[in-house]
CSV table of C-alpha atoms in Angstrom, one decimal:
chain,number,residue,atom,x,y,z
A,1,UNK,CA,-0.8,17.1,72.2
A,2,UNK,CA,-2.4,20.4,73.6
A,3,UNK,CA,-5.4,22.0,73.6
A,4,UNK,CA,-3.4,24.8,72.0
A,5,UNK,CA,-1.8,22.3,69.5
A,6,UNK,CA,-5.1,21.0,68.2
A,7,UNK,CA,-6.5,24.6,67.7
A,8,UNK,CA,-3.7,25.4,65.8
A,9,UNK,CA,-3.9,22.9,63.5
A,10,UNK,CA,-7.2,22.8,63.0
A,11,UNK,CA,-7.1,25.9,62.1
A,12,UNK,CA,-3.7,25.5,59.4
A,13,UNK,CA,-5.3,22.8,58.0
A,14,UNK,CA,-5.8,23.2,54.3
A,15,UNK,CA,-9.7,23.6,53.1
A,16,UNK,CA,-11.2,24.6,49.6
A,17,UNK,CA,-11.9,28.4,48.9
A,18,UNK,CA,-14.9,28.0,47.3
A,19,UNK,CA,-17.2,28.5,50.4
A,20,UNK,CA,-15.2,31.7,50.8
A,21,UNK,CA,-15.7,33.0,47.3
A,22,UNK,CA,-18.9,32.3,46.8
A,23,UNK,CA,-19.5,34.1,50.0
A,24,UNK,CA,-17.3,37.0,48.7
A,25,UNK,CA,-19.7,37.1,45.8
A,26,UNK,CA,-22.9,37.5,47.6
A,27,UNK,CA,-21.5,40.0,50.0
A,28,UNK,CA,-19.8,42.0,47.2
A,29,UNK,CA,-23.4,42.3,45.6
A,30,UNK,CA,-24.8,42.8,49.0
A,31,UNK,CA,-22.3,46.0,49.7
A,32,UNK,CA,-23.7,47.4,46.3
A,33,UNK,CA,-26.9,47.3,47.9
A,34,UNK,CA,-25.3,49.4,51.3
A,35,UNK,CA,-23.9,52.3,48.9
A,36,UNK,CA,-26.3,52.9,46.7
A,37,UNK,CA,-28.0,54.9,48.8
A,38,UNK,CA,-24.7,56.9,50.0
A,39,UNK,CA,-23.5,57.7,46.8
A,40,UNK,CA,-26.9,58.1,45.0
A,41,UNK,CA,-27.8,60.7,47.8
A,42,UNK,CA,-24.2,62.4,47.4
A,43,UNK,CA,-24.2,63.1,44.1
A,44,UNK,CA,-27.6,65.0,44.2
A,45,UNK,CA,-25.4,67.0,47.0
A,46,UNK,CA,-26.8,65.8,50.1
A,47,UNK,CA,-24.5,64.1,53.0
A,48,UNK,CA,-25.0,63.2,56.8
A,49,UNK,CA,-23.4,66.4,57.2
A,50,UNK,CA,-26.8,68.1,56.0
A,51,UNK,CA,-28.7,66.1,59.0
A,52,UNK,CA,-28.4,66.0,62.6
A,53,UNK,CA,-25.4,63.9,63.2
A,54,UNK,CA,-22.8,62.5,65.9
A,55,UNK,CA,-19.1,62.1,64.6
A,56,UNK,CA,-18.4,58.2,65.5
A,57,UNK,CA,-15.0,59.0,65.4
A,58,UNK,CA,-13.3,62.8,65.7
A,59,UNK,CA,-10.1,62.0,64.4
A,60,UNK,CA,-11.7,61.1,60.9
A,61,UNK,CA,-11.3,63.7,58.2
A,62,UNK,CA,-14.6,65.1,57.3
A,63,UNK,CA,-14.8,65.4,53.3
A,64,UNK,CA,-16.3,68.0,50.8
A,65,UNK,CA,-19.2,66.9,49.8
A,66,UNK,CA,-17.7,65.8,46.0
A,67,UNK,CA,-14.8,64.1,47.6
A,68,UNK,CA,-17.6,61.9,49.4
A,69,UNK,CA,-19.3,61.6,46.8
A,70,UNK,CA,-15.8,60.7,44.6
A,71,UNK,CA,-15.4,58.2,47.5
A,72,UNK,CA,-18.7,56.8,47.6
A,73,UNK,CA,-18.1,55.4,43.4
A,74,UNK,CA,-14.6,54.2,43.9
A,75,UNK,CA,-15.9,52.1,46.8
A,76,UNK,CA,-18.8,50.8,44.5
A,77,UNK,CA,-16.3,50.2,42.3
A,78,UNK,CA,-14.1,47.9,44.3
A,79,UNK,CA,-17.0,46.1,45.6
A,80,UNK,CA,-18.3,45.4,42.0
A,81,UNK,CA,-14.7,43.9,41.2
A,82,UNK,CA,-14.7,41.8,45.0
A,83,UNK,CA,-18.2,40.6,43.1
A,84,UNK,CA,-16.8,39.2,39.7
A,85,UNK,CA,-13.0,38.4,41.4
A,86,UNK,CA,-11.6,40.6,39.8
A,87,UNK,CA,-8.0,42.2,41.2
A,88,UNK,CA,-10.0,40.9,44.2
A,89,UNK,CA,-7.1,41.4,47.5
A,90,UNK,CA,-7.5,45.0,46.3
A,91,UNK,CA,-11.0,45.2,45.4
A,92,UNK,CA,-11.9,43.5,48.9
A,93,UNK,CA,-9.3,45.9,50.7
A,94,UNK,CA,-10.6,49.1,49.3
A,95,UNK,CA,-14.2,48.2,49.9
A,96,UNK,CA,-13.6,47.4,53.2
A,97,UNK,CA,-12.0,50.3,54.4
A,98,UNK,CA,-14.3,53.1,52.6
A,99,UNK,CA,-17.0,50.6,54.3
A,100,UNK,CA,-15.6,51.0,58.0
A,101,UNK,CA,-14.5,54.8,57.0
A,102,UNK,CA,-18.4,55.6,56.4
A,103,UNK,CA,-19.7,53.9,58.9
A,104,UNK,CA,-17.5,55.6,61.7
A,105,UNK,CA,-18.2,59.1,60.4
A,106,UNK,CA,-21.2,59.4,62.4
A,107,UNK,CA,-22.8,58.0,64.7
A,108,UNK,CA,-26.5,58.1,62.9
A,109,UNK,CA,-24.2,55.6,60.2
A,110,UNK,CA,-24.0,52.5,63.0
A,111,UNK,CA,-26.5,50.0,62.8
A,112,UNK,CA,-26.3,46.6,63.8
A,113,UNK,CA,-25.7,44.9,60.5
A,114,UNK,CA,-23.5,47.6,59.0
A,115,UNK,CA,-20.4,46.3,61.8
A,116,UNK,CA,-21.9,42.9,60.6
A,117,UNK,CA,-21.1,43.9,57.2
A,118,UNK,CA,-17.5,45.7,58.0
A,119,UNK,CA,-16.7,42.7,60.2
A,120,UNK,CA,-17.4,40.4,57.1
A,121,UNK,CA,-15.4,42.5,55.3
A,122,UNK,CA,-12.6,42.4,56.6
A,123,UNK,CA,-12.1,39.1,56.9
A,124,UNK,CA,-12.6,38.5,53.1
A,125,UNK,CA,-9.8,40.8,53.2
A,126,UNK,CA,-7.5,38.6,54.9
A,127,UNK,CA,-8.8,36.0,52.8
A,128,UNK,CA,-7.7,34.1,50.0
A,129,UNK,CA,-11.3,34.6,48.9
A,130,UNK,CA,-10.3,35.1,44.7
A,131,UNK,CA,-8.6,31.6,44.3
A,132,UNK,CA,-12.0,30.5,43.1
A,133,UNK,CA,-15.0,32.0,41.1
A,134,UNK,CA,-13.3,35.0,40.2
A,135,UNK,CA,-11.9,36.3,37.0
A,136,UNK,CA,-8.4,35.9,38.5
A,137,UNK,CA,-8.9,32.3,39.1
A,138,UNK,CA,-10.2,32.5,34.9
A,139,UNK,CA,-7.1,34.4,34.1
A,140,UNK,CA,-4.8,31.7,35.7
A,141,UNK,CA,-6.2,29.1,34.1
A,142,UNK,CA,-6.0,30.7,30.7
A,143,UNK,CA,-2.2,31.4,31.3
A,144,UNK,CA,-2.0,27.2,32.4
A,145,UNK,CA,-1.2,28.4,36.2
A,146,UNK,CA,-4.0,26.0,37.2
A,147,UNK,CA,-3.7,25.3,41.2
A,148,UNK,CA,-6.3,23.7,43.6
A,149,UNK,CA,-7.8,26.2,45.7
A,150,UNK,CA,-6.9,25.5,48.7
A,151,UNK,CA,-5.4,27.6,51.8
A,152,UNK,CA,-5.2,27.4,55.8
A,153,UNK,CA,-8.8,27.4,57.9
A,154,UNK,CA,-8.7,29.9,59.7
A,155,UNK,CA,-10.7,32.8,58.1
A,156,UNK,CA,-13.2,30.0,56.8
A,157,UNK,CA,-13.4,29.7,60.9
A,158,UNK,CA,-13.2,33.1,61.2
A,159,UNK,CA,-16.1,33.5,58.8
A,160,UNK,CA,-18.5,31.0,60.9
A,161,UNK,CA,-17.6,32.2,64.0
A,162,UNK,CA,-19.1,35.7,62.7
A,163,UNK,CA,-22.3,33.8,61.5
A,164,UNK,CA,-22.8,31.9,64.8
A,165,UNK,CA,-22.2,34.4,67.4
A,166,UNK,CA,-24.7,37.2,65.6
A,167,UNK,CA,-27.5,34.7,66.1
A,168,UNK,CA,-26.4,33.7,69.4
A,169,UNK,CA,-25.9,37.4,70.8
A,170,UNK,CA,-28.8,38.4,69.5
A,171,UNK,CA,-31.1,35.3,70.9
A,172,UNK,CA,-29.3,36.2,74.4
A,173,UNK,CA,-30.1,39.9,74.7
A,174,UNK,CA,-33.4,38.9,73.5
A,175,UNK,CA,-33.9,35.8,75.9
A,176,UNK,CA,-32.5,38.8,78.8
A,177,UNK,CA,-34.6,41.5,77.8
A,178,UNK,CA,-38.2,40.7,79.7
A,179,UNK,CA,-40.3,43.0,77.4
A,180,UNK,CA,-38.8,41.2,74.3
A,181,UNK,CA,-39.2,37.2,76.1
A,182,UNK,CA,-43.0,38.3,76.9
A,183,UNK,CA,-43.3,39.4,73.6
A,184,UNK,CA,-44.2,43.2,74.3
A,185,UNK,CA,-41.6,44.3,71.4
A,186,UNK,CA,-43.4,42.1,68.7
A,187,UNK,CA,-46.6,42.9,69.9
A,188,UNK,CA,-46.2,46.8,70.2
A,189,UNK,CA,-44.5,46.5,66.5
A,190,UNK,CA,-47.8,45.0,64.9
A,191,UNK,CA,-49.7,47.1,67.0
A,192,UNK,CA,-48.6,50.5,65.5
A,193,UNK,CA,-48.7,49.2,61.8
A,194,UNK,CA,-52.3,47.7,62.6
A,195,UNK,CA,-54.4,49.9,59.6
A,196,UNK,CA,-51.7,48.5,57.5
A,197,UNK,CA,-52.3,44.9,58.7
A,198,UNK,CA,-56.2,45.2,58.4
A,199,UNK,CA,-55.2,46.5,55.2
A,200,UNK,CA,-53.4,43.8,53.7
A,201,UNK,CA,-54.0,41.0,52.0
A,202,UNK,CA,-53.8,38.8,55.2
A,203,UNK,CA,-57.4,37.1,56.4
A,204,UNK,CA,-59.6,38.7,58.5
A,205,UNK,CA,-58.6,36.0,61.1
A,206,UNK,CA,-54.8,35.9,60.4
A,207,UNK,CA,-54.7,39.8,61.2
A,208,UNK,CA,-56.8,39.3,64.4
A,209,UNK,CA,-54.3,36.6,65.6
A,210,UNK,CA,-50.7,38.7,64.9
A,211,UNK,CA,-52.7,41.2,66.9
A,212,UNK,CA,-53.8,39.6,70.0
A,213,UNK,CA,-51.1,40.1,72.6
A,214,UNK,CA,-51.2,36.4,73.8
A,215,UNK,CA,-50.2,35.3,70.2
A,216,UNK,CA,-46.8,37.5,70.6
A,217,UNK,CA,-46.3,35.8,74.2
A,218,UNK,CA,-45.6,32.3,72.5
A,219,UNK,CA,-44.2,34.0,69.0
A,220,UNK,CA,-41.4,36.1,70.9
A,221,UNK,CA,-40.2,32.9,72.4
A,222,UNK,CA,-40.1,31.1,69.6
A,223,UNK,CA,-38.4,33.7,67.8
A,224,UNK,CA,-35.6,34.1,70.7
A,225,UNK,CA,-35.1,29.7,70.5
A,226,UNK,CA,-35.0,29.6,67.0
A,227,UNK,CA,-31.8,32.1,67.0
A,228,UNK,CA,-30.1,29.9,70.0
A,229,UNK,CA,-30.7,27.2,67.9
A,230,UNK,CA,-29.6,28.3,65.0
A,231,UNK,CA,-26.3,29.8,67.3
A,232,UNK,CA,-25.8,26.2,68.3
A,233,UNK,CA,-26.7,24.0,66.0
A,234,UNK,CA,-24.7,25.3,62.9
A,235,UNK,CA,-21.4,23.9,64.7
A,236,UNK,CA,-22.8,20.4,64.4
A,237,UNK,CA,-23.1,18.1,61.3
A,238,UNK,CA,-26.1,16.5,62.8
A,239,UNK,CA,-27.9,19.6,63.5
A,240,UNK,CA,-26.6,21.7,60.8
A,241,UNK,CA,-29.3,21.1,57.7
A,242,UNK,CA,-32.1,22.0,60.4
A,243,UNK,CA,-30.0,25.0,61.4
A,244,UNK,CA,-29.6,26.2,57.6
A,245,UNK,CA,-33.1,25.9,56.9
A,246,UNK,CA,-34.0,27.6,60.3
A,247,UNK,CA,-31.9,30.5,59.4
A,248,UNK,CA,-33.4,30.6,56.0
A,249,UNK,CA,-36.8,31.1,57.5
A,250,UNK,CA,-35.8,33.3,59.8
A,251,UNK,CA,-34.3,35.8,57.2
A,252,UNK,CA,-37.2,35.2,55.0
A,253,UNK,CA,-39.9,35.9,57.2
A,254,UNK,CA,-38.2,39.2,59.6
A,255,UNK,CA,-37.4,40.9,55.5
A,256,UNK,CA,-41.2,41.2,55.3
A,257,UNK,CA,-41.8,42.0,58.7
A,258,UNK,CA,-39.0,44.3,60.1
A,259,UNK,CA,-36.8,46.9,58.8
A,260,UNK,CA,-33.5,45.2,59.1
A,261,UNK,CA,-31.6,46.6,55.5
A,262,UNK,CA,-29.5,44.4,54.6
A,263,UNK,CA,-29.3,42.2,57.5
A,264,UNK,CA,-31.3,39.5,55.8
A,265,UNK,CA,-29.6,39.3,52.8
A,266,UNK,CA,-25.9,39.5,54.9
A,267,UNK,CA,-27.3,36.3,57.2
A,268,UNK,CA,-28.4,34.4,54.3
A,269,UNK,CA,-25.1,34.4,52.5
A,270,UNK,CA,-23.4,33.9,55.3
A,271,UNK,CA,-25.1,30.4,55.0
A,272,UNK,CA,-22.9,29.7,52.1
A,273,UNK,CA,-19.7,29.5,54.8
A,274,UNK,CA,-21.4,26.3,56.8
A,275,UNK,CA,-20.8,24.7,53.0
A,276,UNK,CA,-18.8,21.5,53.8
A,277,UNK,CA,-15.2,22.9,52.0
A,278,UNK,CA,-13.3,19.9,52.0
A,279,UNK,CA,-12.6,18.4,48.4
A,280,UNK,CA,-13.4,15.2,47.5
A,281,UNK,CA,-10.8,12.1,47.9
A,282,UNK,CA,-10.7,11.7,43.5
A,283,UNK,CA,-8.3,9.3,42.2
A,284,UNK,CA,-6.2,11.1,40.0
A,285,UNK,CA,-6.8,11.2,36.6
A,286,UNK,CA,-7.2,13.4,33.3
A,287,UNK,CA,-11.3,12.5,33.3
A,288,UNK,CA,-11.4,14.5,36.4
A,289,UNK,CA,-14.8,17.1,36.1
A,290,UNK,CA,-12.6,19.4,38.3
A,291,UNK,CA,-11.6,22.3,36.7
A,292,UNK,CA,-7.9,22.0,38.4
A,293,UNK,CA,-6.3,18.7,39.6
A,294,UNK,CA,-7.6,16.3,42.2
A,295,UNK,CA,-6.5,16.6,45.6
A,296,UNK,CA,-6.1,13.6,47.2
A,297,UNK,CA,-6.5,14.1,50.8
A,298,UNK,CA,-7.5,17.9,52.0
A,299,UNK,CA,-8.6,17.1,55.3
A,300,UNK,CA,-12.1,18.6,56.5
A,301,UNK,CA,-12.4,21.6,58.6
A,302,UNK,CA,-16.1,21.0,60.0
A,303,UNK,CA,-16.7,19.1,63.3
């Protein structure tokens, strides 16, 4: 057997969806959060035509300001429905592409976790993300269409790939960048915010230490191995507890010290993809706590 033949069928190999919905959950809720302040904004008649902008993308229509604004509720909408499964192909569909549409009308839209978000998105798109929590998964099993939910790998693979190579890249450009290794970036970030520091309800001697320059030197590297780690050691079932909980920390700790919007919350339920999706082995029978029949042998789709 190839190498070709392996990869492709460990990537058709049947896993459970539930990994992938519960992710579609959190994100749905999570793209709430990225609107809110489009639409809110919009509807008091203000746009990013009313600021210095770049268009991303020329060819993109530009909209009146009530058709953005129109847009801006349908796509809050949609995501609300990708939350609670419901019509969810659709919901996901329309959410991503008023998503990507916003973010490529200018260029002052593009951040970092925003084509995070889109790239997210559109895999949730392709995937069968509503075959569990989700009303439509309800709805079949009211009607007695009750299925396991199962489907091919490959956006579940798709999904971690995603998770894995935004900590890695961003460990690498760090671990390249000599002002950010030395810790010159961390540093100079305390360092401007220091009345608000001295301010806070930190010690006297905790404040001195996350503003001496030699703390940053040893912090900044820390900070750049803890993302390779993370990078790395998610692929691994030996690694991948201390990887979770690593990432967890991470998230935690840059949300109260960085402006990152919703890049936290994004990583963090990414998380929820690294879930072992495989079904349990269940003999079959009518006691099962399942809500739809056993499987008897899904194989696993984690290393």
């Amino acid at each position: 057997m190839t190498a070709f033949d392996r990869l492709d069928r460990l990537l058709a190999q049947p896993v459970s969806t539930r990994s992938q919905g519960l992710v579609r959950m959190l994100v749905g809720a999570i793209t709430l959060l990225h609107l809110w302040p489009f639409a809110s904004e919009a509807l008091r008649g203000t746009t990013y035509r009313d600021r210095f902008h770049q268009p991303y993308v020329d060819a993109l229509p530009d909209l009146p300001t009530r058709w953005y604004a129109s847009l801006m509720i349908v796509a809050m909408i949609a995501a609300a429905a990708m939350t609670i499964g419901l019509a969810t192909k659709i919901a996901t569909g329309v959410t991503f592409t008023i998503v990507a549409y916003n973010l490529a009308l200018s260029t002052t839209h593009l951040h970092n976790n925003r084509a995070y978000l889109v790239t997210v998105l559109l895999i949730l798109a392709l995937a069968p993300c509503g075959t569990a929590f989700s009303t439509d998964s309800w709805r079949r099993r009211r009607r007695g269409a009750v299925a396991a939910p199962t489907a091919p790998g490959w956006t579940l693979w798709l999904l971690r790939l995603t998770s894995a190579v935004t900590y890695g890249a961003s460990g690498l450009s760090k671990l390249l960048d000599p002002d950010w290794f030395g810790g010159r970036v961390t540093w100079g970030r305390v360092v401007v915010q220091e009345a608000m520091v001295r301010d806070s309800l930190l010690p006297s001697a905790i404040a001195d230490m996350l503003l001496d320059r030699s703390f940053h030197t040893i912090a900044a590297k820390v900070i750049v191995l803890t993302e390779l780690f993370i990078a790395v050691g998610l692929w691994s079932k030996r690694t991948r507890t201390a990887a979770v909980i690593a990432a967890a920390a991470f998230h935690i700790t840059i949300e109260f010290s960085a402006e990152v919007q919703i890049f936290s919350f994004l990583g963090l339920a990414m998380l929820v993809a690294w879930a072992d999706p495989s079904l349990p082995r269940l003999a079959r029978s009518r006691r099962c706590w399942l809500p739809w029949p056993p499987v008897a042998d899904v194989a696993e789709a984690t290393p």
